[in-house]
């Protein structure tokens, strides 16, 4: 094997999934993660299409299903909580807006970590500072650890990837804002509904609640906006902004905002997509949101990361570790699949965040029509098949 050591930046979903397959193929893997441990909480993520075959090959399907969120589907509600339109989870074969495999992001990350921690070196509370490529490897310096030289580096560190910035250039060249922001966080309130509930307000705003596996409610806030001058690390400023934006919104907004300051897993970011001309440069490759973030509105991010990890590891193994052969093959195998997964569903952000009361009523009526039996097949083809159909290559594992 030409290249035996691989450093992965990011211990979310894509990084540990890649580590799993690389170990299977005989590579020595280290994962470095900025957080002090696997990040808990987070909104529910779904596993769709080809990604279900990937987790099946990992032997994780039963464990994932055992920790799934019991969610009946999605519904839009008015100020008084009355349902105006709903989409049951099984209306589109488990592949609708809410899939039949929904698991909290933190739970999935933990399961992937547990599946790899005995075979992979994890370094938490640290991050890559510099990358210097040499003829024989990549010299890496860290914020805390001693420098080291590895054969290959993979950035699986999200839409705001530090690895991509170091190897490819500034974020502004790759991240495309879609014109909206999203926040979510855990609350102490019990969940009595079992539904993903959404309440729209004029001005392109939505407030939502989702059940968690532990019987509590998680909150979601989203709103249309041009790029904002708010520091991604300034949580207090983000929460003030959110409270001001939603001060006049009804339903459960006030009580959800009241729980926000105490949430340990508060998250706020723009809706964006990552578009790159290539996913590798020399001995450095990108994976998952760092390479192709499709944005949460597509529902494809987790699935694309799982499939991408499988293919990248397999191509490195098939090329006997020769990155010059493996990286182009990895991209050739996945580029069309990823581009399909990046397509926004019908209606896009305007369907999720209608700007006026009339637009909200029209969207609700559209959902009622979509879920009617005569239109379900057409709806499935138009809205819920973005990234299906990839035939997984077969790669021979060495372990």
XYZ file of C-alpha atoms in Angstrom:
399
model
C 0.000 0.000 0.000
C 1.433 3.354 -1.063
C -0.225 5.611 1.553
C -0.938 4.008 4.926
C -1.681 6.879 7.310
C -4.764 9.105 7.000
C -5.663 12.100 9.161
C -9.363 13.029 9.157
C -10.553 16.402 10.439
C -14.041 16.164 11.919
C -15.762 13.628 14.188
C -19.332 14.305 13.103
C -20.915 11.901 10.614
C -18.650 11.830 7.543
C -15.350 11.585 9.461
C -16.097 8.507 11.622
C -17.898 6.826 8.694
C -14.779 7.247 6.559
C -12.608 6.025 9.440
C -14.769 2.896 9.688
C -14.217 1.943 6.052
C -10.563 2.965 5.917
C -9.808 0.685 8.870
C -11.634 -2.137 7.095
C -9.281 -1.592 4.164
C -6.141 -1.683 6.299
C -5.338 2.022 6.722
C -4.080 3.578 9.960
C -6.490 6.394 10.797
C -6.501 9.353 13.183
C -9.530 11.627 13.626
C -9.011 15.113 15.075
C -12.023 17.016 16.405
C -12.241 20.594 17.690
C -14.951 19.760 20.264
C -13.952 18.129 23.567
C -16.099 15.056 22.810
C -18.635 13.769 20.299
C -21.203 16.537 20.017
C -24.556 15.544 21.572
C -28.050 16.637 20.594
C -28.853 18.316 17.332
C -31.894 17.977 15.120
C -33.021 14.638 13.776
C -31.289 13.595 10.553
C -32.557 11.027 8.103
C -30.926 8.155 6.244
C -32.253 7.751 2.721
C -31.791 5.815 -0.485
C -28.351 4.348 -1.087
C -27.165 5.378 2.392
C -29.409 2.678 3.857
C -27.382 0.085 2.007
C -24.180 1.638 3.352
C -25.250 1.408 7.003
C -26.431 -2.124 6.289
C -22.950 -3.059 5.074
C -21.559 -1.454 8.225
C -23.771 -3.696 10.331
C -25.384 -0.692 12.022
C -28.973 -0.792 10.748
C -30.442 -2.477 13.829
C -28.607 -0.155 16.234
C -29.677 2.929 14.302
C -33.309 1.833 14.163
C -33.225 1.099 17.900
C -32.315 4.739 18.556
C -34.600 6.331 15.992
C -36.928 9.155 16.910
C -40.537 7.984 16.921
C -42.003 10.627 14.628
C -45.383 10.276 12.938
C -44.655 12.824 10.230
C -44.751 16.573 9.620
C -47.659 18.989 10.033
C -48.258 22.717 9.629
C -50.246 24.400 12.380
C -51.890 27.796 12.895
C -51.597 30.227 15.821
C -53.819 28.022 17.948
C -51.993 24.806 17.118
C -54.714 23.491 14.784
C -53.359 21.326 11.959
C -53.721 22.903 8.515
C -51.832 20.267 6.509
C -49.927 17.117 7.360
C -47.617 14.585 5.716
C -47.465 11.214 7.507
C -44.067 9.528 7.594
C -45.194 6.588 5.448
C -47.019 8.650 2.812
C -44.079 8.345 0.397
C -42.607 5.004 1.347
C -40.643 6.438 4.246
C -38.736 8.834 1.949
C -40.843 11.983 2.376
C -39.930 15.183 4.207
C -39.765 13.096 7.377
C -38.198 9.718 6.647
C -38.869 6.480 8.475
C -35.235 6.431 9.660
C -34.863 9.630 11.705
C -32.158 9.753 14.370
C -30.775 12.653 16.367
C -27.506 13.797 14.861
C -25.669 13.358 18.137
C -26.914 9.787 18.518
C -25.765 8.854 15.016
C -22.357 10.458 15.605
C -22.035 8.517 18.862
C -22.922 5.214 17.194
C -20.288 5.804 14.503
C -17.741 6.728 17.149
C -18.512 3.603 19.158
C -18.128 1.498 16.013
C -14.618 2.883 15.403
C -13.062 3.955 18.715
C -11.287 0.622 19.307
C -9.574 0.742 15.904
C -9.131 4.465 15.224
C -7.169 7.106 17.151
C -9.380 10.023 18.182
C -7.892 13.348 19.266
C -10.522 15.651 20.773
C -10.239 19.316 21.767
C -7.753 20.006 18.979
C -7.687 21.214 15.396
C -5.435 21.509 12.382
C -3.506 24.773 12.173
C -1.368 24.368 9.038
C -0.910 21.923 6.163
C 2.327 21.705 4.196
C 2.519 19.133 1.427
C 5.843 17.447 0.716
C 6.768 14.823 -1.879
C 6.252 12.120 0.736
C 3.272 13.343 2.745
C 1.585 16.240 4.493
C 3.212 18.016 7.426
C 0.440 18.993 9.850
C 0.594 21.328 12.830
C -2.147 21.464 15.442
C -3.498 23.921 17.969
C -2.465 21.641 20.862
C -0.760 18.455 19.676
C 2.764 18.021 18.397
C 3.255 18.285 14.610
C 3.204 15.123 12.567
C 3.535 13.974 8.967
C 0.823 11.783 7.444
C 0.309 10.352 3.990
C -3.163 11.834 3.390
C -5.515 14.383 4.958
C -9.307 14.411 4.592
C -11.414 17.406 5.573
C -14.756 16.189 6.918
C -15.252 19.256 9.076
C -18.473 20.740 7.756
C -19.644 23.642 5.641
C -17.201 26.023 7.340
C -14.303 23.589 6.881
C -10.951 24.735 8.248
C -9.247 22.047 6.152
C -10.814 23.372 2.949
C -9.723 26.904 3.804
C -6.132 25.774 4.344
C -5.853 23.621 1.218
C -8.270 25.254 -1.227
C -8.709 28.890 -0.238
C -11.165 31.169 1.604
C -14.683 30.088 2.452
C -16.237 32.863 0.394
C -15.155 31.104 -2.793
C -17.126 27.954 -1.974
C -20.054 28.639 0.379
C -23.150 29.980 -1.357
C -25.770 31.509 0.986
C -29.337 30.541 0.062
C -30.967 33.544 1.704
C -32.103 32.181 5.061
C -30.902 31.218 8.541
C -31.724 28.332 10.858
C -31.420 27.725 14.604
C -32.257 24.713 16.706
C -31.831 23.662 20.306
C -33.156 21.278 22.936
C -35.860 22.320 25.412
C -36.995 20.828 28.733
C -40.599 20.595 27.527
C -42.135 17.120 27.144
C -43.353 16.061 23.714
C -46.972 14.949 23.638
C -47.524 15.053 19.881
C -45.009 12.770 18.166
C -45.131 15.049 15.125
C -42.710 17.518 13.563
C -44.889 20.630 13.906
C -44.240 23.864 12.002
C -45.876 27.256 12.345
C -45.258 29.839 9.624
C -45.513 33.590 10.118
C -45.446 36.364 7.503
C -42.030 37.665 6.613
C -40.631 34.237 5.738
C -40.421 32.918 9.311
C -41.118 29.483 10.775
C -41.086 28.028 14.288
C -41.040 24.272 14.743
C -40.967 21.539 17.372
C -39.769 17.961 16.954
C -39.896 15.010 19.319
C -36.646 13.575 20.624
C -35.823 9.994 21.531
C -35.905 10.983 25.184
C -39.465 12.295 25.125
C -38.549 15.968 25.024
C -39.153 18.706 22.460
C -36.453 20.251 20.313
C -37.065 23.677 18.794
C -36.385 24.963 15.296
C -36.423 28.582 14.117
C -35.773 29.712 10.562
C -36.184 32.959 8.648
C -35.469 34.548 5.285
C -32.619 37.032 5.328
C -29.715 38.337 3.278
C -26.287 37.624 4.821
C -26.064 38.947 8.383
C -23.079 40.434 10.157
C -23.161 38.112 13.170
C -20.202 36.164 14.523
C -20.708 32.403 14.240
C -19.108 32.012 17.680
C -21.143 34.713 19.461
C -24.074 32.692 20.802
C -25.473 35.549 22.884
C -25.688 37.834 19.830
C -27.335 35.075 17.800
C -29.950 34.515 20.499
C -30.710 38.226 20.779
C -31.173 38.393 17.027
C -33.503 35.391 17.063
C -35.596 36.770 19.924
C -36.037 40.071 18.099
C -36.954 38.444 14.780
C -39.678 36.288 16.364
C -40.970 38.651 19.057
C -44.402 39.013 17.413
C -44.921 35.383 16.337
C -47.651 33.358 18.016
C -48.225 29.648 18.721
C -45.517 28.321 21.139
C -42.855 30.837 20.138
C -42.610 32.667 23.463
C -42.083 29.532 25.582
C -39.585 28.074 23.131
C -37.562 31.287 23.149
C -37.646 31.238 26.950
C -35.826 27.875 26.910
C -33.170 29.057 24.446
C -30.600 30.630 26.838
C -30.266 27.399 28.849
C -29.839 25.090 25.844
C -26.423 23.429 25.827
C -26.717 22.485 22.153
C -27.843 25.798 20.638
C -26.963 25.966 16.931
C -27.303 28.890 14.527
C -26.107 29.172 10.950
C -27.053 30.223 7.467
C -28.686 27.941 4.958
C -25.913 27.464 2.444
C -24.501 25.108 -0.125
C -20.883 24.290 -0.868
C -19.905 24.227 -4.534
C -16.367 23.185 -5.440
C -14.803 22.456 -8.809
C -12.861 19.568 -7.315
C -12.833 17.601 -4.067
C -9.088 17.066 -3.787
C -5.861 18.951 -4.135
C -2.658 16.962 -3.936
C -2.797 14.768 -0.843
C -5.794 16.560 0.686
C -9.387 15.526 -0.056
C -12.766 16.823 1.089
C -15.784 14.790 2.169
C -19.375 15.503 3.160
C -20.476 19.072 3.857
C -16.889 20.317 3.472
C -17.015 19.213 -0.167
C -20.669 19.533 -1.180
C -22.977 20.689 1.632
C -26.461 20.444 0.063
C -28.106 22.461 2.930
C -30.527 20.992 5.480
C -33.544 21.835 3.348
C -32.679 19.013 0.924
C -32.647 16.337 3.625
C -29.684 14.727 1.851
C -26.637 15.834 3.856
C -26.265 12.806 6.131
C -26.998 10.292 3.400
C -24.505 11.861 0.990
C -21.848 11.845 3.714
C -22.345 8.144 4.428
C -22.232 7.198 0.755
C -19.252 9.468 0.102
C -17.282 7.918 2.980
C -17.868 4.431 1.619
C -16.768 5.371 -1.907
C -13.709 7.420 -0.892
C -12.350 4.633 1.320
C -13.098 2.027 -1.323
C -11.351 3.930 -4.083
C -8.270 4.457 -1.918
C -8.175 0.724 -1.225
C -8.730 -0.187 -4.880
C -5.829 2.097 -5.866
C -3.594 0.555 -3.173
C -3.499 3.931 -1.429
C -2.376 5.871 -4.512
C -4.239 9.145 -4.030
C -3.376 10.350 -7.542
C -5.549 7.539 -8.907
C -8.089 7.227 -6.091
C -9.211 10.838 -5.645
C -10.290 11.376 -9.291
C -12.142 8.040 -9.232
C -13.906 9.027 -6.024
C -15.127 12.225 -7.633
C -16.088 10.556 -10.904
C -18.181 7.982 -9.042
C -20.067 10.542 -6.953
C -20.212 13.917 -8.713
C -23.536 13.355 -10.531
C -25.080 11.726 -7.452
C -24.090 14.689 -5.288
C -25.326 17.249 -7.809
C -28.709 15.507 -7.819
C -28.735 15.543 -4.022
C -28.015 19.279 -3.975
C -31.175 20.085 -5.915
C -33.630 21.927 -3.700
C -37.012 20.199 -3.366
C -40.022 21.640 -5.127
C -40.830 25.065 -3.781
C -37.338 25.464 -2.324
C -37.006 27.997 0.473
C -40.157 29.828 -0.594
C -42.148 26.667 0.088
C -40.585 26.253 3.524
C -40.602 29.975 4.353
C -43.516 31.597 2.483
C -43.392 35.370 2.842
C -47.085 36.288 3.123
C -50.273 34.907 4.673
C -51.628 34.196 1.213
C -48.475 32.255 0.326
C -48.767 30.292 3.585
C -52.350 29.311 2.752
C -51.342 28.313 -0.769
C -48.468 26.157 0.542
C -50.790 24.399 2.991
C -53.261 23.683 0.210
C -50.427 22.333 -1.947
C -49.356 19.923 0.788
C -52.892 18.653 1.226
C -53.017 17.990 -2.523
C -49.576 16.336 -2.578
C -50.549 13.829 0.079
C -53.850 12.940 -1.559
C -53.819 9.429 -2.956
C -54.220 10.415 -6.653
C -51.100 12.642 -6.591
C -48.740 10.669 -4.347
C -46.878 8.896 -7.161
C -46.304 12.139 -9.079
C -45.220 13.895 -5.865
C -42.713 11.154 -5.098
C -41.122 11.518 -8.526
C -40.990 15.313 -8.432
C -40.011 15.989 -4.836
C -38.606 12.943 -3.059
C -36.121 11.271 -5.393
C -33.211 13.730 -5.446
C -30.382 11.318 -4.716
C -31.686 7.823 -5.338
C -30.368 5.309 -7.802
C -26.609 5.111 -7.191
C -25.342 1.565 -7.523
C -22.752 1.065 -4.792
C -19.430 -0.263 -6.086
C -18.054 -3.399 -4.481
C -14.714 -3.044 -2.701
C -12.876 -5.954 -1.151
C -12.138 -5.304 2.543
C -8.863 -6.528 4.018
C -10.251 -6.861 7.570
